[in-house]
Coordinates of C-alpha atoms in Angstrom, one line a residue:
Chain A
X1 CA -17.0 34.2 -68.9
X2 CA -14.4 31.8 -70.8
X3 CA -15.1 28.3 -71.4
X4 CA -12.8 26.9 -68.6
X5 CA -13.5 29.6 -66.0
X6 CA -17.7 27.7 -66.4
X7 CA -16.5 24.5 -66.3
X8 CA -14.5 24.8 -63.1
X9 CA -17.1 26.7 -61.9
X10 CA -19.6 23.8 -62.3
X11 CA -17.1 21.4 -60.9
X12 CA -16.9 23.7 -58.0
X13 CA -20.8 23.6 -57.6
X14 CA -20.9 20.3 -58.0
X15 CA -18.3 19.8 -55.1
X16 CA -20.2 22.3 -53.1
X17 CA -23.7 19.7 -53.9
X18 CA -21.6 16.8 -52.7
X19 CA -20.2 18.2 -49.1
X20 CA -24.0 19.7 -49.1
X21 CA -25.7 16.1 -49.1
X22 CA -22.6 14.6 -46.7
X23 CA -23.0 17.1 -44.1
X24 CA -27.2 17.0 -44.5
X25 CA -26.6 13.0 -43.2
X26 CA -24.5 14.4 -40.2
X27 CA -27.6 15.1 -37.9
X28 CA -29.2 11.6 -38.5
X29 CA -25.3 10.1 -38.4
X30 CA -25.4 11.8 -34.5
X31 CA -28.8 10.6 -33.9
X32 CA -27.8 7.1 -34.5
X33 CA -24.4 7.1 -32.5
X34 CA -26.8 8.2 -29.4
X35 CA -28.7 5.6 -29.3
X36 CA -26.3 3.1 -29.9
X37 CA -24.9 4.5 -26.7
X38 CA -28.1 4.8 -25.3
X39 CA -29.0 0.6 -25.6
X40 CA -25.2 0.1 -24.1
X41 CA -26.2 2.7 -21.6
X42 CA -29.1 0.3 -20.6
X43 CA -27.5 -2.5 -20.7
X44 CA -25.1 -1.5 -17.8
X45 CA -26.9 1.5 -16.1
X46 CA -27.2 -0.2 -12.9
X47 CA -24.0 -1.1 -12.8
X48 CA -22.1 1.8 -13.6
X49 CA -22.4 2.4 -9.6
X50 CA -20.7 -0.5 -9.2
X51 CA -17.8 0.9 -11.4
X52 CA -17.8 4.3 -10.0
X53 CA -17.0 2.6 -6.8
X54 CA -13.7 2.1 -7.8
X55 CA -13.4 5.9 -9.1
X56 CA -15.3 7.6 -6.3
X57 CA -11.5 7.5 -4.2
X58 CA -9.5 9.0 -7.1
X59 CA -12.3 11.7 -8.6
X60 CA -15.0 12.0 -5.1
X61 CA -18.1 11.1 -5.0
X62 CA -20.8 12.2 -7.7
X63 CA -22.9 15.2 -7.7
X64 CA -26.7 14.6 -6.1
X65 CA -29.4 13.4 -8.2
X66 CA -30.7 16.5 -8.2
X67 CA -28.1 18.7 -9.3
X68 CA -28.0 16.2 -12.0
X69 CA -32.1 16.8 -12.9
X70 CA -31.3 20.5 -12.9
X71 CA -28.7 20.6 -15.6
X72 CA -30.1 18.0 -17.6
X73 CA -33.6 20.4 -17.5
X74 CA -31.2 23.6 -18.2
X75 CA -29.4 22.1 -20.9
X76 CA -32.2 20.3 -22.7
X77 CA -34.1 23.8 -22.7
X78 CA -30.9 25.9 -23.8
X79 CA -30.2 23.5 -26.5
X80 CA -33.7 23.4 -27.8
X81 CA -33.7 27.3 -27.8
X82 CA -30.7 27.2 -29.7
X83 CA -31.4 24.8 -32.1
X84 CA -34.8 27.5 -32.8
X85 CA -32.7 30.3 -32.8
X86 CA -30.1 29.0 -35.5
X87 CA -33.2 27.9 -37.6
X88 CA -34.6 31.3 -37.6
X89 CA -31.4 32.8 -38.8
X90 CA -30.4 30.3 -41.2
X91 CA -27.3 30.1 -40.2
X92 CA -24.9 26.9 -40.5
X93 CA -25.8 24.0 -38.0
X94 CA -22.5 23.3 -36.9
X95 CA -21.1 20.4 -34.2
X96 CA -24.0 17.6 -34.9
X97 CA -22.1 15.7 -32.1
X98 CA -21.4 17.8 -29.6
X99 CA -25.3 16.6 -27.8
X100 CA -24.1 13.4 -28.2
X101 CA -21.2 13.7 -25.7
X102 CA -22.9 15.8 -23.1
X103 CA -25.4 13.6 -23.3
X104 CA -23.0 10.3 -22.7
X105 CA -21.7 12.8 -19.7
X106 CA -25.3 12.6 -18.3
X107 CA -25.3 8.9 -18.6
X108 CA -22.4 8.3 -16.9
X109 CA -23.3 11.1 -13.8
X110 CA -26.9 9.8 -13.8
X111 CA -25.1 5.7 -13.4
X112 CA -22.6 7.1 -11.1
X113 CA -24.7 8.2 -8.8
X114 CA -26.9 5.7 -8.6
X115 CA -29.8 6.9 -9.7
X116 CA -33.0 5.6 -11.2
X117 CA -34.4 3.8 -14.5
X118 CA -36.3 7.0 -14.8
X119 CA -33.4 9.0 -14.8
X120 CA -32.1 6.8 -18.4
X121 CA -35.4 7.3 -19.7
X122 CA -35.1 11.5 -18.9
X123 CA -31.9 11.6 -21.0
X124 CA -33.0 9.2 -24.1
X125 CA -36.1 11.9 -24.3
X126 CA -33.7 14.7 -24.1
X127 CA -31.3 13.0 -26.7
X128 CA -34.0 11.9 -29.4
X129 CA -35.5 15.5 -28.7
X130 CA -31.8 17.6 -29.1
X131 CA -30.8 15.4 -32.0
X132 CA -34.3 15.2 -33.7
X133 CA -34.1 18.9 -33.8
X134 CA -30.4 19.2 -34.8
X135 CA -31.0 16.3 -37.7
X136 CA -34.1 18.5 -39.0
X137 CA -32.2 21.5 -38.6
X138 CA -29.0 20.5 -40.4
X139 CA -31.0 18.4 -43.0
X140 CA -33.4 21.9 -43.8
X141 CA -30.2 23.8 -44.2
X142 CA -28.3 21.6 -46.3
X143 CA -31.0 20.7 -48.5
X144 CA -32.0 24.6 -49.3
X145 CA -27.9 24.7 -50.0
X146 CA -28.3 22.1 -52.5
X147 CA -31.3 24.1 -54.3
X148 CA -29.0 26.8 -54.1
X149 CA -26.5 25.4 -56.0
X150 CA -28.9 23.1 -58.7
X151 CA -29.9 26.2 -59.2
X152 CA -26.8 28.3 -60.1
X153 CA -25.7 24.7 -62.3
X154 CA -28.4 25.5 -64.3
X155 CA -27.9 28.9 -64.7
X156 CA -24.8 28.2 -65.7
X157 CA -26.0 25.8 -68.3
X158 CA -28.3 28.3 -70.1
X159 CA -25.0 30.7 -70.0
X160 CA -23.1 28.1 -72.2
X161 CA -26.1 27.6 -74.3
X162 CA -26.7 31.0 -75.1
X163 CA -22.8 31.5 -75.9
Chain B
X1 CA -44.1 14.3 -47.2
X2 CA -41.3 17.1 -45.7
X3 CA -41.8 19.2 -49.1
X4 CA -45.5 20.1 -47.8
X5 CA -44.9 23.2 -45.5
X6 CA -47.6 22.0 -43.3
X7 CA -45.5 19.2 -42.4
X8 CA -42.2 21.3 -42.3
X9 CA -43.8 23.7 -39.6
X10 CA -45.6 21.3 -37.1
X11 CA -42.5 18.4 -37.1
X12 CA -40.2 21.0 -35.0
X13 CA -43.0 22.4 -33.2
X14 CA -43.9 18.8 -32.5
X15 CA -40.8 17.2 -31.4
X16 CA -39.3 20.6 -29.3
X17 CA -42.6 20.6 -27.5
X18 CA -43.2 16.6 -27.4
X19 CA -40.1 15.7 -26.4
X20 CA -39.3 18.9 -23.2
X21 CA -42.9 18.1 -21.8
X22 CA -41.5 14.1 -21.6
X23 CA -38.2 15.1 -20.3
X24 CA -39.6 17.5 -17.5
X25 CA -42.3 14.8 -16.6
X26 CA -39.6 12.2 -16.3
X27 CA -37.6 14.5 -13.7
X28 CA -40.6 15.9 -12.0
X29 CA -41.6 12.5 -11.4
X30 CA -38.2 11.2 -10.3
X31 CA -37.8 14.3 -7.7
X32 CA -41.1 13.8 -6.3
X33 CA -40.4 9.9 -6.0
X34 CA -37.1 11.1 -4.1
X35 CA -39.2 13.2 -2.1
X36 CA -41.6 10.6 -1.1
X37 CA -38.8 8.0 -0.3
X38 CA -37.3 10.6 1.8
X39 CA -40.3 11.5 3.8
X40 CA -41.0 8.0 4.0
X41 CA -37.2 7.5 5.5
X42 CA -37.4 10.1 8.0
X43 CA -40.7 8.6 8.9
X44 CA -38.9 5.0 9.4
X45 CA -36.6 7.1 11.6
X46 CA -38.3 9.2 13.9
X47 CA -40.1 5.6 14.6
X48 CA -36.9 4.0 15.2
X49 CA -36.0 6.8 17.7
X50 CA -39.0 6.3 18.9
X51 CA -39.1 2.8 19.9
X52 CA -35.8 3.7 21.3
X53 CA -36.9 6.3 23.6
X54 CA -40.1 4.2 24.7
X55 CA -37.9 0.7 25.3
X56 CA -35.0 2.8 27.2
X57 CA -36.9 2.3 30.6
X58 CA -37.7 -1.3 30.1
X59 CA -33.9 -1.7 28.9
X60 CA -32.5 0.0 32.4
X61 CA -34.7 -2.3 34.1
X62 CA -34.4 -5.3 32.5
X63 CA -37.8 -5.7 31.8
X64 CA -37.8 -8.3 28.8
X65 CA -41.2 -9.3 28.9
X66 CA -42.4 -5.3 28.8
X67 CA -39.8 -5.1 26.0
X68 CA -40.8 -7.8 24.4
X69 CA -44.5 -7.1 24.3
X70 CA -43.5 -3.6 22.6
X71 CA -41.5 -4.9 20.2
X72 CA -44.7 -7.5 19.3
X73 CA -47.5 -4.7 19.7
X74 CA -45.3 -2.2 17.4
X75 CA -44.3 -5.4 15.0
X76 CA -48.4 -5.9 15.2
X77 CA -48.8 -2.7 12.7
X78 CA -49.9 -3.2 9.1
X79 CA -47.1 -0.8 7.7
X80 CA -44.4 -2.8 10.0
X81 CA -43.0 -5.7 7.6
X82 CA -40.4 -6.4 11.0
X83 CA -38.9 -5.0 14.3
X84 CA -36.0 -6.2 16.0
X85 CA -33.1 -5.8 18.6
X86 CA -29.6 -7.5 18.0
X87 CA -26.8 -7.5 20.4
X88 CA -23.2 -6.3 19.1
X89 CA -22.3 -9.3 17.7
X90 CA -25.7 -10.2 15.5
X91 CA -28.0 -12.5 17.8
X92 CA -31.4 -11.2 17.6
X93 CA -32.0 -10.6 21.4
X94 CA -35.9 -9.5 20.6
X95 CA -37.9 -9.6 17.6
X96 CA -41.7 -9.2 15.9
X97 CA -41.3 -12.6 14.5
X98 CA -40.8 -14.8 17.3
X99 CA -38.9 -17.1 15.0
X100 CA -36.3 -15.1 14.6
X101 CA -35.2 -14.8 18.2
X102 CA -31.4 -16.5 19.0
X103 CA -30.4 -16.6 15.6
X104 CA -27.4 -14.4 13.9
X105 CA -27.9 -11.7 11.4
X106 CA -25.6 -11.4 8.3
X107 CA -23.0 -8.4 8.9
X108 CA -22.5 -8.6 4.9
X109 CA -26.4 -7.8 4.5
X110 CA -27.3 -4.3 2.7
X111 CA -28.3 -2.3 5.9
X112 CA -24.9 -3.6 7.6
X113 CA -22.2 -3.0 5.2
X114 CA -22.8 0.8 5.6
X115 CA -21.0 0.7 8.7
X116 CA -19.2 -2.7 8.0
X117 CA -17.6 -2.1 5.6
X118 CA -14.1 -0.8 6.6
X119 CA -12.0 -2.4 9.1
X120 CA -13.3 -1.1 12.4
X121 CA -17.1 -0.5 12.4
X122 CA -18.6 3.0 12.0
X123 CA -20.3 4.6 15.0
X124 CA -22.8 6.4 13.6
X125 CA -25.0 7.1 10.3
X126 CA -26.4 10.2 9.0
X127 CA -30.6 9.9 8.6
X128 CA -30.9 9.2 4.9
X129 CA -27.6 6.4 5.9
X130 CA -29.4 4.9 8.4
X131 CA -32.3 3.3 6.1
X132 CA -31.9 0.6 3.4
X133 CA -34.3 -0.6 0.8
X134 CA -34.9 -4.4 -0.2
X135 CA -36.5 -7.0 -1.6
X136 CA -38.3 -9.4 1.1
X137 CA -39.0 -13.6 0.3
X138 CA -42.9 -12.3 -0.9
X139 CA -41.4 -10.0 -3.4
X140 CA -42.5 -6.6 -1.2
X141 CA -40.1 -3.2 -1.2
X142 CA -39.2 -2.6 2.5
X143 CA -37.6 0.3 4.1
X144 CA -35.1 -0.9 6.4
X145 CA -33.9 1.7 9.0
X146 CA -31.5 1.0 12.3
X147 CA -30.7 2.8 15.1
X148 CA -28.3 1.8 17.5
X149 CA -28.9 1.6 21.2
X150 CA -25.8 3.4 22.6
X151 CA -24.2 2.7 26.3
X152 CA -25.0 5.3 28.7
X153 CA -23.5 5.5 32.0
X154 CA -26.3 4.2 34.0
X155 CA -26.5 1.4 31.8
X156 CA -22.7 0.4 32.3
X157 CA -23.2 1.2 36.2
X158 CA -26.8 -0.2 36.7
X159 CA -27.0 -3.3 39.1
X160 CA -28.9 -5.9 37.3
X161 CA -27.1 -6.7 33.8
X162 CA -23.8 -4.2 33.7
X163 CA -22.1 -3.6 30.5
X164 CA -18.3 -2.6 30.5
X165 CA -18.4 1.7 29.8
X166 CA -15.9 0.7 27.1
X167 CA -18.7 -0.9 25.1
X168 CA -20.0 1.9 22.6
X169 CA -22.9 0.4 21.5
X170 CA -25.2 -2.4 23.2
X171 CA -27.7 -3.1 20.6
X172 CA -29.3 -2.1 17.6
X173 CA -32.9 -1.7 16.8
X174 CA -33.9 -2.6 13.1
X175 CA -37.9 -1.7 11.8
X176 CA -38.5 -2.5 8.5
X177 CA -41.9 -0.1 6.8
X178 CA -43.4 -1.7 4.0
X179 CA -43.3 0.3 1.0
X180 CA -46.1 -1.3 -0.8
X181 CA -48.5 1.8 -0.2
X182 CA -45.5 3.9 -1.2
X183 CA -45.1 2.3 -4.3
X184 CA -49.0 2.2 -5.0
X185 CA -49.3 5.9 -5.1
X186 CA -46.0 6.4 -6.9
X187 CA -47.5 3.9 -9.4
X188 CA -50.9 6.2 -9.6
X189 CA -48.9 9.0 -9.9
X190 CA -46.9 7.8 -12.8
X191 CA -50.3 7.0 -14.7
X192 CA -51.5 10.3 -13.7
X193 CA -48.8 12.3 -15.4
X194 CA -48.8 10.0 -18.1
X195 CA -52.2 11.1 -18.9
X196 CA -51.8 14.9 -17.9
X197 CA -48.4 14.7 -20.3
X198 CA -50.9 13.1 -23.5
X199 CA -53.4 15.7 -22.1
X200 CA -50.4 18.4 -22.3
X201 CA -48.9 16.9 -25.9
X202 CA -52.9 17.1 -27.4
X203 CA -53.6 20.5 -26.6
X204 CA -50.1 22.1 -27.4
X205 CA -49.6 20.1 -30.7
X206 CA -53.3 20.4 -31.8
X207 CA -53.3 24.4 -30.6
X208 CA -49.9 25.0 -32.8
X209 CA -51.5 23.2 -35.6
X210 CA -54.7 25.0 -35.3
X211 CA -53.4 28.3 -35.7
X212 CA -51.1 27.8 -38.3
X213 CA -53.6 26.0 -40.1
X214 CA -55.9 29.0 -39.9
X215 CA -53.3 31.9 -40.3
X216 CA -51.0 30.6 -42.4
X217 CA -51.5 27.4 -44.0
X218 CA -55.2 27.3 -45.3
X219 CA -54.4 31.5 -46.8
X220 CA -51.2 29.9 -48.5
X221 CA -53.3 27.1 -50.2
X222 CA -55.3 29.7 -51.5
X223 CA -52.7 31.7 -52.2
X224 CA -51.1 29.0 -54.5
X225 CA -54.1 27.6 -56.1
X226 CA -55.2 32.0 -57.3
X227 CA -51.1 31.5 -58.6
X228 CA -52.0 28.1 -60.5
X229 CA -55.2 29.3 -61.9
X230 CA -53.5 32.7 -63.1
X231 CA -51.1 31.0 -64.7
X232 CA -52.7 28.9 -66.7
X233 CA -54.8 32.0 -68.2
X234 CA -57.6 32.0 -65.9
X235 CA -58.6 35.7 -66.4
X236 CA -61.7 35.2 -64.5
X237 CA -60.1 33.3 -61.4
X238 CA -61.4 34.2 -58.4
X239 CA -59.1 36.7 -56.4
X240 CA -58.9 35.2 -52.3
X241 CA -59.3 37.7 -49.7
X242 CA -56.4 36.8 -47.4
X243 CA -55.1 39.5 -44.6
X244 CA -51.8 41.0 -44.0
X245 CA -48.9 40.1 -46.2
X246 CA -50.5 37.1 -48.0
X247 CA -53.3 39.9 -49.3
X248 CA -50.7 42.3 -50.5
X249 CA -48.8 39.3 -52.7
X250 CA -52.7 38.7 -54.3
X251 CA -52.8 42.2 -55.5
X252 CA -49.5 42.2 -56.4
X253 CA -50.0 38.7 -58.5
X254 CA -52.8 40.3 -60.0
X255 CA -51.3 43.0 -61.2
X256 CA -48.3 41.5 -62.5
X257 CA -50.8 39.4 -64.4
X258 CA -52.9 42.1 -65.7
X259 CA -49.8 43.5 -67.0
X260 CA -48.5 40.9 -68.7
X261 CA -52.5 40.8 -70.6
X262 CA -52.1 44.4 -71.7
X263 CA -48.2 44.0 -72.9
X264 CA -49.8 41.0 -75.1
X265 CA -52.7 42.8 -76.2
X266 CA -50.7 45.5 -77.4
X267 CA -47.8 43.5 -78.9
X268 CA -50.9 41.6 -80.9
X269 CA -51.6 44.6 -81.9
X270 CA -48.4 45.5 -83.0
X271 CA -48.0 42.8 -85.4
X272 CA -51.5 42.9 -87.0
X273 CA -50.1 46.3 -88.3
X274 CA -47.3 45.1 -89.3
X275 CA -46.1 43.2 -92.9
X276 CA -44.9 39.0 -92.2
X277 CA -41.2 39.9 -92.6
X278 CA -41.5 42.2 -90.0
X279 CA -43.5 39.9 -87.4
X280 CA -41.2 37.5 -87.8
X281 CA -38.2 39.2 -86.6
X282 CA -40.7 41.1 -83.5
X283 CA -41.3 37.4 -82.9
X284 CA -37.7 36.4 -82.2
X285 CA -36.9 39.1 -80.7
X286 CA -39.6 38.8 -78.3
X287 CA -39.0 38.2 -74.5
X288 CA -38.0 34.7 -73.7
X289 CA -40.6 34.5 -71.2
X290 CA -43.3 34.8 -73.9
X291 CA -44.5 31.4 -76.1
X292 CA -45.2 31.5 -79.7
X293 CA -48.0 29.6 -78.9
X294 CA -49.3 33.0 -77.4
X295 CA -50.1 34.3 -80.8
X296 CA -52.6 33.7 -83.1
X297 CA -51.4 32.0 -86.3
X298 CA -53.0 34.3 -88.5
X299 CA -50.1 37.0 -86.5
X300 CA -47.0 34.8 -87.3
X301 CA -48.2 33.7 -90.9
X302 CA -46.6 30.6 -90.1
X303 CA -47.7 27.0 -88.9
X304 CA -46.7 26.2 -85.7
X305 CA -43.3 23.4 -87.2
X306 CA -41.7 26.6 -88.5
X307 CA -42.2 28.9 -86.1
X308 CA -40.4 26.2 -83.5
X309 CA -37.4 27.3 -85.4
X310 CA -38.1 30.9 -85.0
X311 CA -38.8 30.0 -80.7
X312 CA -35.4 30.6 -78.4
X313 CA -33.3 27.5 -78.2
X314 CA -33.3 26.8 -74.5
X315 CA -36.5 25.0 -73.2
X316 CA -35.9 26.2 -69.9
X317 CA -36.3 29.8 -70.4
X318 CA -39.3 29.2 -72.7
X319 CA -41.7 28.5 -69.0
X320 CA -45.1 29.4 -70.6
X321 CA -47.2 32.1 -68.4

């Protein structure tokens, strides 16, 4: 290997190491947007009603309560199963922030509807649980991708030694 | 502290498990709440129907004082916070609370507005529409329900008090339920699951932990400290008995080890047959994986400073055995 083809290899690897440690903060970056939204959430819970009111004419009225419980339960479990799965495979964790909108959704059915304290409480367990997970996930992936590539850098290194 | 595995294995296990048991408690509880307020609704109902049915007679036969003494015996009830009877236009005709009688209630109030609130008055409520929950002056939760007291023809055509037949409804009956018991056990029921959740958490977390501790965790810590020991030229190091797949990579450890003993023995050997030139250049051309400091100085015929010179150049492939 010529002398230019290692060096922009190592700047390559090196580029590779810096998206690596961006995208490993992208779980706890999630994490923290969620509960932002989660201490506006219970600031105005109670009166979200109060502005769906207004809605309720244009979109109908909210789905029951317990429609509501069901696909929180279904979508907590599913996205738990997922997260497990993905770790298993070691494949890429992808979409940090989807949770964090479906979770907003469930916020703003959940205040809609008029439901509960309880209810808040239900989908700040699910979020910190969904984005725990995810942040672990995507922090475990990205950091092994790092060894990866300190690895290969010093690989490299003995290479241009040796030559 | 996430570079141990033991950590790494239990902090998913823990926070999946920790955090669905809390999320499924939090909706079992609020469904069962909703149950309870709903059976505690179409209690409040069935008893406004009830007092309906019973004052009907009294009502055709304009019998206030039986009617009034039903409305004070029901009122009389420990779970009754109040029961009354407006007219059409608010005045409280009859009530539990004697006080109340003659005055107006407030059309705007929470168990009104579901049928005052648009322009011409709703006739009727669904069940679950009928009943209202509140706050009274002592700080109590009451269940609210109403029912109205509809005109009938014998009402508009009796002879002692007629009411015009276009008059839909005469009256409305109002029993409040106090929901202190109901809120009680729902409290008792929180702490209950509260505990049966830690209870839950304890035995899940602590069983996961357990067995990985015991299958996998405590054989790897063995595991590592036979690979440390081994290393650092520990013939004599104790070989662990582990099971399965952690048994097979002892052996193979072992034997790995054992060969790399015999390949030195014999490359000792080697150069004790040998004349210094010659060790030298054996020396340097020796696998990087091997030290100098792995022979005996009497082999290299060298002290240690020169034979530095004679060691590969990069540190990093020099990692002793």
């Amino acid at each position: 290997m010529t002398e230019n083809g290692v060096t922009s290899l190592r700047q390559k690897i090196q580029e590779q190491i810096r998206l690596c440690e961006q995208r490993s903060n992208h779980g706890l970056w999630a994490l923290a947007l969620f509960v932002a939204i989660s201490i506006a959430a219970n600031a105005n819970f109670q009166s979200l009603a109060t502005l769906a009111e207004q809605w309720r004419d244009l979109l109908g009225p909210p789905p029951p309560t317990s429609w509501i419980n069901g696909a929180l339960f279904i979508y907590s479990f599913s996205a738990v199963i997922q997260i497990f799965t993905r770790m298993m495979q070691g494949t890429e964790p992808k979409g940090a922030f989807f949770p964090v909108i479906y979770l907003l959704l469930f916020y703003l059915f959940y205040g809609a509807s008029g439901a509960q304290i309880e209810h808040f409480w239900a989908v700040l367990a699910s979020g910190l649980t969904i984005l725990g997970l995810e942040s672990y996930s995507c922090w475990n992936y990205y950091q092994a991708e790092i060894r990866g590539a300190r690895e290969e850098l010093d690989r490299l290194k003995r290479l241009e030694k040796l030559s | 502290m996430l570079k141990d595995i033991c950590a790494r294995t239990v902090i998913p296990v823990a926070i999946a498990v920790t955090g669905f048991v809390i999320v499924c408690c939090l909706l079992l509880y609020s469904m069962i709440r909703q149950d309870m307020v709903n059976v505690s609704t179409i209690h409040g109902t069935n008893l406004a129907d009830t007092l309906t049915r019973s004052a009907r007679y009294a009502m055709l036969n304009d019998d206030r004082e039986a009617l009034g003494n039903l409305i004070a015996n029901v009122g009389a009830q420990e779970e009754v916070e109040h029961v009354r009877i407006f007219n059409k236009k608010g005045r409280i005709a009859f009530s539990s609370d004697p006080r109340e009688v003659g005055r107006f209630v407030d059309k705007n109030a929470a168990g009104c507005i579901a049928c005052h609130s648009g322009v011409v008055p709703k006739q009727t409520l669904e069940g679950m529409q009928q009943a209202r929950t509140y706050e009274n002056l002592q700080g109590e939760q009451v269940l609210a329900v109403t029912a109205s007291v509809f005109n009938e023809p014998v009402c508009a055509n009796a002879s002692c008090h007629a009411h015009g037949d276009d008059q839909a409804i005469l009256g409305i009956l109002d029993v409040g339920l106090d929901q202190e018991p109901l809120r009680h056990a729902l409290s008792s029921l929180g702490w209950r699951m509260l505990i049966f959740t830690l209870m839950i958490l304890c035995l899940t977390v602590g069983g996961v932990v357990a067995i990985l501790n015991l299958n996998l965790i405590v054989p790897f810590r063995k595991l590592m400290r036979f690979t440390e020991t081994t290393a650092n030229g520990n013939i004599q190091s104790h070989k662990p008995k582990l099971a399965g797949e952690l048994g097979i990579l002892v052996e193979k450890i072992y034997d790995l080890q054992e060969e790399n003993r015999s390949l030195r023995r014999k490359f000792n050997i080697l150069l004790s047959a040998t004349n210094i030139d010659k060790r030298k250049e054996l020396i340097s051309h020796f696998p990087r994986e091997f030290n100098e400091s792995d022979f005996p100085e009497s082999l290299t015929g060298h002290d240690r400073k020169r034979s530095n010179q004679l060691a590969p150049e990069d540190p990093g492939a020099n990692s002793s055995l």
